[in-house]
PDB file of C-alpha atoms in Angstrom:
ATOM      1  CA  MET A 474    -159.423-188.177 -80.168  1.00 54.00           C
ATOM      2  CA  SER A 475    -157.022-186.811 -82.751  1.00 59.00           C
ATOM      3  CA  LEU A 476    -154.249-188.781 -84.405  1.00 58.00           C
ATOM      4  CA  ALA A 477    -151.467-186.842 -82.643  1.00 59.00           C
ATOM      5  CA  SER A 478    -152.913-187.406 -79.189  1.00 58.00           C
ATOM      6  CA  SER A 479    -153.362-191.156 -79.782  1.00 59.00           C
ATOM      7  CA  ARG A 480    -149.646-191.458 -80.551  1.00 62.00           C
ATOM      8  CA  VAL A 481    -148.812-189.736 -77.289  1.00 61.00           C
ATOM      9  CA  PHE A 482    -151.081-191.985 -75.253  1.00 62.00           C
ATOM     10  CA  LYS A 483    -149.728-195.167 -76.878  1.00 63.00           C
ATOM     11  CA  ALA A 484    -146.208-194.123 -75.865  1.00 61.00           C
ATOM     12  CA  CYS A 485    -147.400-193.326 -72.349  1.00 62.00           C
ATOM     13  CA  ARG A 486    -148.929-196.785 -71.990  1.00 63.00           C
ATOM     14  CA  ALA A 487    -145.548-198.337 -72.657  1.00 61.00           C
ATOM     15  CA  LEU A 488    -143.911-196.058 -70.141  1.00 64.00           C
ATOM     16  CA  LEU A 489    -146.609-196.491 -67.496  1.00 66.00           C
ATOM     17  CA  ALA A 490    -146.923-200.272 -67.840  1.00 65.00           C
ATOM     18  CA  PRO A 491    -146.186-202.208 -64.635  1.00 68.00           C
ATOM     19  CA  SER A 492    -142.571-203.308 -64.428  1.00 67.00           C
ATOM     20  CA  LYS A 493    -141.739-206.966 -64.738  1.00 67.00           C
ATOM     21  CA  SER A 494    -140.289-208.874 -61.834  1.00 67.00           C
ATOM     22  CA  PRO A 495    -136.538-209.692 -61.966  1.00 67.00           C
ATOM     23  CA  ALA A 496    -137.329-213.392 -62.448  1.00 65.00           C
ATOM     24  CA  ALA A 497    -139.565-212.647 -65.431  1.00 63.00           C
ATOM     25  CA  THR A 498    -136.906-210.446 -67.060  1.00 63.00           C
ATOM     26  CA  ALA A 499    -134.221-213.093 -66.579  1.00 65.00           C
ATOM     27  CA  ALA A 500    -136.498-215.751 -68.097  1.00 64.00           C
ATOM     28  CA  ALA A 501    -137.280-213.503 -71.066  1.00 64.00           C
ATOM     29  CA  ASN A 502    -133.576-212.799 -71.690  1.00 66.00           C
ATOM     30  CA  ALA A 503    -132.410-216.416 -71.273  1.00 64.00           C
ATOM     31  CA  PRO A 504    -131.378-218.138 -74.523  1.00 63.00           C
ATOM     32  CA  THR A 505    -133.780-220.750 -75.768  1.00 60.00           C
ATOM     33  CA  THR A 506    -132.836-224.074 -77.330  1.00 59.00           C
ATOM     34  CA  ALA A 507    -133.898-222.779 -80.741  1.00 58.00           C
ATOM     35  CA  THR A 508    -131.335-219.969 -80.713  1.00 58.00           C
ATOM     36  CA  LYS A 509    -127.647-220.646 -80.263  1.00 62.00           C
ATOM     37  CA  ALA A 510    -125.751-218.577 -77.761  1.00 63.00           C
ATOM     38  CA  LYS A 511    -122.904-216.726 -79.439  1.00 66.00           C
ATOM     39  CA  PRO A 512    -119.482-217.257 -77.912  1.00 68.00           C
ATOM     40  CA  LYS A 513    -118.338-214.190 -76.049  1.00 69.00           C
ATOM     41  CA  THR A 514    -115.485-212.356 -77.663  1.00 70.00           C
ATOM     42  CA  ARG A 515    -113.063-210.141 -75.871  1.00 68.00           C
ATOM     43  CA  ALA A 516    -113.615-206.428 -76.488  1.00 68.00           C
ATOM     44  CA  LYS A 517    -110.708-204.688 -78.191  1.00 65.00           C
ATOM     45  CA  THR A 518    -108.995-201.906 -76.349  1.00 68.00           C
ATOM     46  CA  LYS A 519    -107.965-198.656 -78.032  1.00 69.00           C
ATOM     47  CA  THR A 520    -104.259-199.498 -77.894  1.00 69.00           C
ATOM     48  CA  GLU A 521    -104.619-203.038 -79.208  1.00 72.00           C
ATOM     49  CA  GLY A 522    -103.307-203.418 -82.736  1.00 72.00           C
ATOM     50  CA  VAL A 523    -101.997-199.846 -82.854  1.00 78.00           C
ATOM     51  CA  VAL A 524     -98.417-199.386 -84.007  1.00 81.00           C
ATOM     52  CA  PRO A 525     -96.603-196.913 -81.732  1.00 83.00           C
ATOM     53  CA  ARG A 526     -95.611-193.759 -83.586  1.00 83.00           C
ATOM     54  CA  LYS A 527     -92.156-192.281 -83.652  1.00 81.00           C
ATOM     55  CA  PRO A 528     -92.030-189.019 -81.661  1.00 77.00           C
ATOM     56  CA  ALA A 529     -92.087-185.914 -83.836  1.00 79.00           C
ATOM     57  CA  GLY A 530     -91.840-182.179 -83.372  1.00 79.00           C
ATOM     58  CA  ILE A 531     -91.177-181.018 -79.827  1.00 78.00           C
ATOM     59  CA  LEU A 532     -91.335-184.597 -78.523  1.00 81.00           C
ATOM     60  CA  MET A 533     -88.443-185.822 -80.691  1.00 86.00           C
ATOM     61  CA  ALA A 534     -85.065-186.065 -78.960  1.00 86.00           C
ATOM     62  CA  LYS A 535     -82.428-183.958 -80.681  1.00 89.00           C
ATOM     63  CA  PRO A 536     -78.754-183.290 -79.947  1.00 92.00           C
ATOM     64  CA  VAL A 537     -78.185-180.329 -77.626  1.00 92.00           C
ATOM     65  CA  SER A 538     -75.345-177.808 -77.268  1.00 92.00           C
ATOM     66  CA  PRO A 539     -72.457-178.475 -74.876  1.00 92.00           C
ATOM     67  CA  VAL A 540     -73.792-175.807 -72.484  1.00 92.00           C
ATOM     68  CA  LEU A 541     -77.201-177.460 -72.227  1.00 92.00           C
ATOM     69  CA  ARG A 542     -75.547-180.891 -72.136  1.00 92.00           C
ATOM     70  CA  ASN A 543     -73.672-179.852 -68.955  1.00 93.00           C
ATOM     71  CA  PHE A 544     -76.909-178.606 -67.367  1.00 92.00           C
ATOM     72  CA  LEU A 545     -79.003-181.684 -68.270  1.00 91.00           C
ATOM     73  CA  GLY A 546     -76.362-184.383 -68.147  1.00 92.00           C
ATOM     74  CA  VAL A 547     -77.511-185.947 -71.438  1.00 92.00           C
ATOM     75  CA  SER A 548     -76.420-185.410 -75.039  1.00 90.00           C
ATOM     76  CA  GLU A 549     -79.924-185.605 -76.566  1.00 91.00           C
ATOM     77  CA  ALA A 550     -83.249-184.338 -75.248  1.00 91.00           C
ATOM     78  CA  SER A 551     -86.673-183.268 -76.462  1.00 91.00           C
ATOM     79  CA  ARG A 552     -87.810-179.685 -76.077  1.00 91.00           C
ATOM     80  CA  THR A 553     -90.522-180.683 -73.617  1.00 90.00           C
ATOM     81  CA  ASP A 554     -88.009-182.567 -71.491  1.00 93.00           C
ATOM     82  CA  VAL A 555     -85.628-179.587 -71.453  1.00 93.00           C
ATOM     83  CA  VAL A 556     -88.355-177.176 -70.367  1.00 92.00           C
ATOM     84  CA  LYS A 557     -89.513-179.618 -67.703  1.00 94.00           C
ATOM     85  CA  ARG A 558     -86.012-180.015 -66.260  1.00 94.00           C
ATOM     86  CA  ILE A 559     -85.411-176.268 -66.276  1.00 94.00           C
ATOM     87  CA  TRP A 560     -88.683-175.725 -64.409  1.00 93.00           C
ATOM     88  CA  ASP A 561     -87.685-178.413 -61.913  1.00 95.00           C
ATOM     89  CA  HIS A 562     -84.437-176.486 -61.312  1.00 94.00           C
ATOM     90  CA  ILE A 563     -86.343-173.189 -60.969  1.00 94.00           C
ATOM     91  CA  LYS A 564     -88.799-174.608 -58.437  1.00 94.00           C
ATOM     92  CA  GLN A 565     -86.145-176.503 -56.498  1.00 95.00           C
ATOM     93  CA  ASN A 566     -84.005-173.360 -56.055  1.00 94.00           C
ATOM     94  CA  ASN A 567     -86.974-170.979 -55.639  1.00 94.00           C
ATOM     95  CA  LEU A 568     -85.957-168.787 -58.574  1.00 93.00           C
ATOM     96  CA  GLN A 569     -89.361-167.349 -59.468  1.00 93.00           C
ATOM     97  CA  ASN A 570     -89.811-163.688 -58.643  1.00 92.00           C
ATOM     98  CA  PRO A 571     -92.315-163.608 -55.733  1.00 92.00           C
ATOM     99  CA  ALA A 572     -93.780-160.281 -56.906  1.00 93.00           C
ATOM    100  CA  ASP A 573     -94.170-161.394 -60.546  1.00 91.00           C
ATOM    101  CA  LYS A 574     -94.471-165.168 -60.994  1.00 91.00           C
ATOM    102  CA  LYS A 575     -93.951-164.800 -64.763  1.00 92.00           C
ATOM    103  CA  GLU A 576     -90.391-163.692 -64.161  1.00 94.00           C
ATOM    104  CA  ILE A 577     -87.454-166.012 -63.446  1.00 94.00           C
ATOM    105  CA  ILE A 578     -84.408-164.794 -61.555  1.00 94.00           C
ATOM    106  CA  CYS A 579     -81.436-166.631 -63.072  1.00 93.00           C
ATOM    107  CA  ASP A 580     -78.753-168.274 -60.968  1.00 93.00           C
ATOM    108  CA  GLU A 581     -75.294-169.102 -62.367  1.00 93.00           C
ATOM    109  CA  LYS A 582     -76.471-172.296 -64.126  1.00 92.00           C
ATOM    110  CA  LEU A 583     -79.401-170.573 -65.823  1.00 92.00           C
ATOM    111  CA  LYS A 584     -77.341-167.514 -66.809  1.00 93.00           C
ATOM    112  CA  VAL A 585     -75.170-169.782 -68.940  1.00 93.00           C
ATOM    113  CA  ILE A 586     -78.229-171.166 -70.743  1.00 92.00           C
ATOM    114  CA  PHE A 587     -80.050-167.819 -71.053  1.00 92.00           C
ATOM    115  CA  ASP A 588     -77.141-165.799 -72.516  1.00 88.00           C
ATOM    116  CA  GLY A 589     -76.032-164.182 -69.228  1.00 90.00           C
ATOM    117  CA  ARG A 590     -79.364-162.495 -68.506  1.00 92.00           C
ATOM    118  CA  GLU A 591     -80.279-161.710 -64.887  1.00 93.00           C
ATOM    119  CA  LYS A 592     -84.043-162.112 -65.390  1.00 94.00           C
ATOM    120  CA  VAL A 593     -85.998-164.020 -68.017  1.00 94.00           C
ATOM    121  CA  GLY A 594     -89.708-163.903 -68.743  1.00 92.00           C
ATOM    122  CA  MET A 595     -91.582-167.183 -68.754  1.00 89.00           C
ATOM    123  CA  LEU A 596     -92.626-166.665 -72.386  1.00 90.00           C
ATOM    124  CA  GLU A 597     -89.050-165.885 -73.481  1.00 91.00           C
ATOM    125  CA  MET A 598     -87.737-169.250 -72.314  1.00 90.00           C
ATOM    126  CA  PRO A 599     -88.618-171.302 -75.447  1.00 87.00           C
ATOM    127  CA  LYS A 600     -86.903-168.792 -77.736  1.00 90.00           C
ATOM    128  CA  LEU A 601     -83.738-168.801 -75.617  1.00 91.00           C
ATOM    129  CA  ILE A 602     -83.744-172.595 -75.338  1.00 91.00           C
ATOM    130  CA  SER A 603     -84.213-173.167 -79.090  1.00 89.00           C
ATOM    131  CA  ARG A 604     -80.688-171.821 -79.723  1.00 89.00           C
ATOM    132  CA  HIS A 605     -79.246-174.787 -77.834  1.00 90.00           C
ATOM    133  CA  PHE A 606     -80.688-177.427 -80.174  1.00 87.00           C
ATOM    134  CA  VAL A 607     -78.145-178.386 -82.803  1.00 79.00           C
ATOM    135  CA  LYS A 608     -79.489-178.357 -86.338  1.00 78.00           C
ATOM    136  CA  THR A 609     -79.035-181.708 -88.093  1.00 70.00           C
ATOM    137  CA  ALA A 610     -79.390-182.197 -91.812  1.00 58.00           C
TER     138      ALA A 610
END
C-alpha cells in the first residue's frame, strides 16, 4: 500500500467508526475534578459598547425652504425623509402615470415643489428636491 492511500484509509476509519452513545458523549464532555469549569460569560452583541454615530450626508436633517416646509409640516428634514414623504403623497393620491410608472403626474401640492411642472420623471425628483434644502455655512 502506498503512503497516499494509507492516509486516506486512516481518515476513513475515523469517519466510519461506530458512533458513541449519548450517555458516553455526555460523560466524555463532563468536567472532571482535576479541571475547573470556567464561569460562563455573556456573549457581546454587535451594538454593545458602540457609540451611536451622528447622521451624515443624506441622513442628516437640514433646514428646508418655506415651500417644502408647508408640504412636510416640519422646518428640518433629511433628504431620505423628504423623498419618502413625497412618495407617500404620490401613492396616497394615485399620481403615478399608469402607462409609465416612472412618471409622476403632479397635483397642486407637487407643482409648487417641482417648479410648476405637470409631469416629473422619477429620476428627476432628487435634483428638483435639492433646491429646497437651505445651504448653511
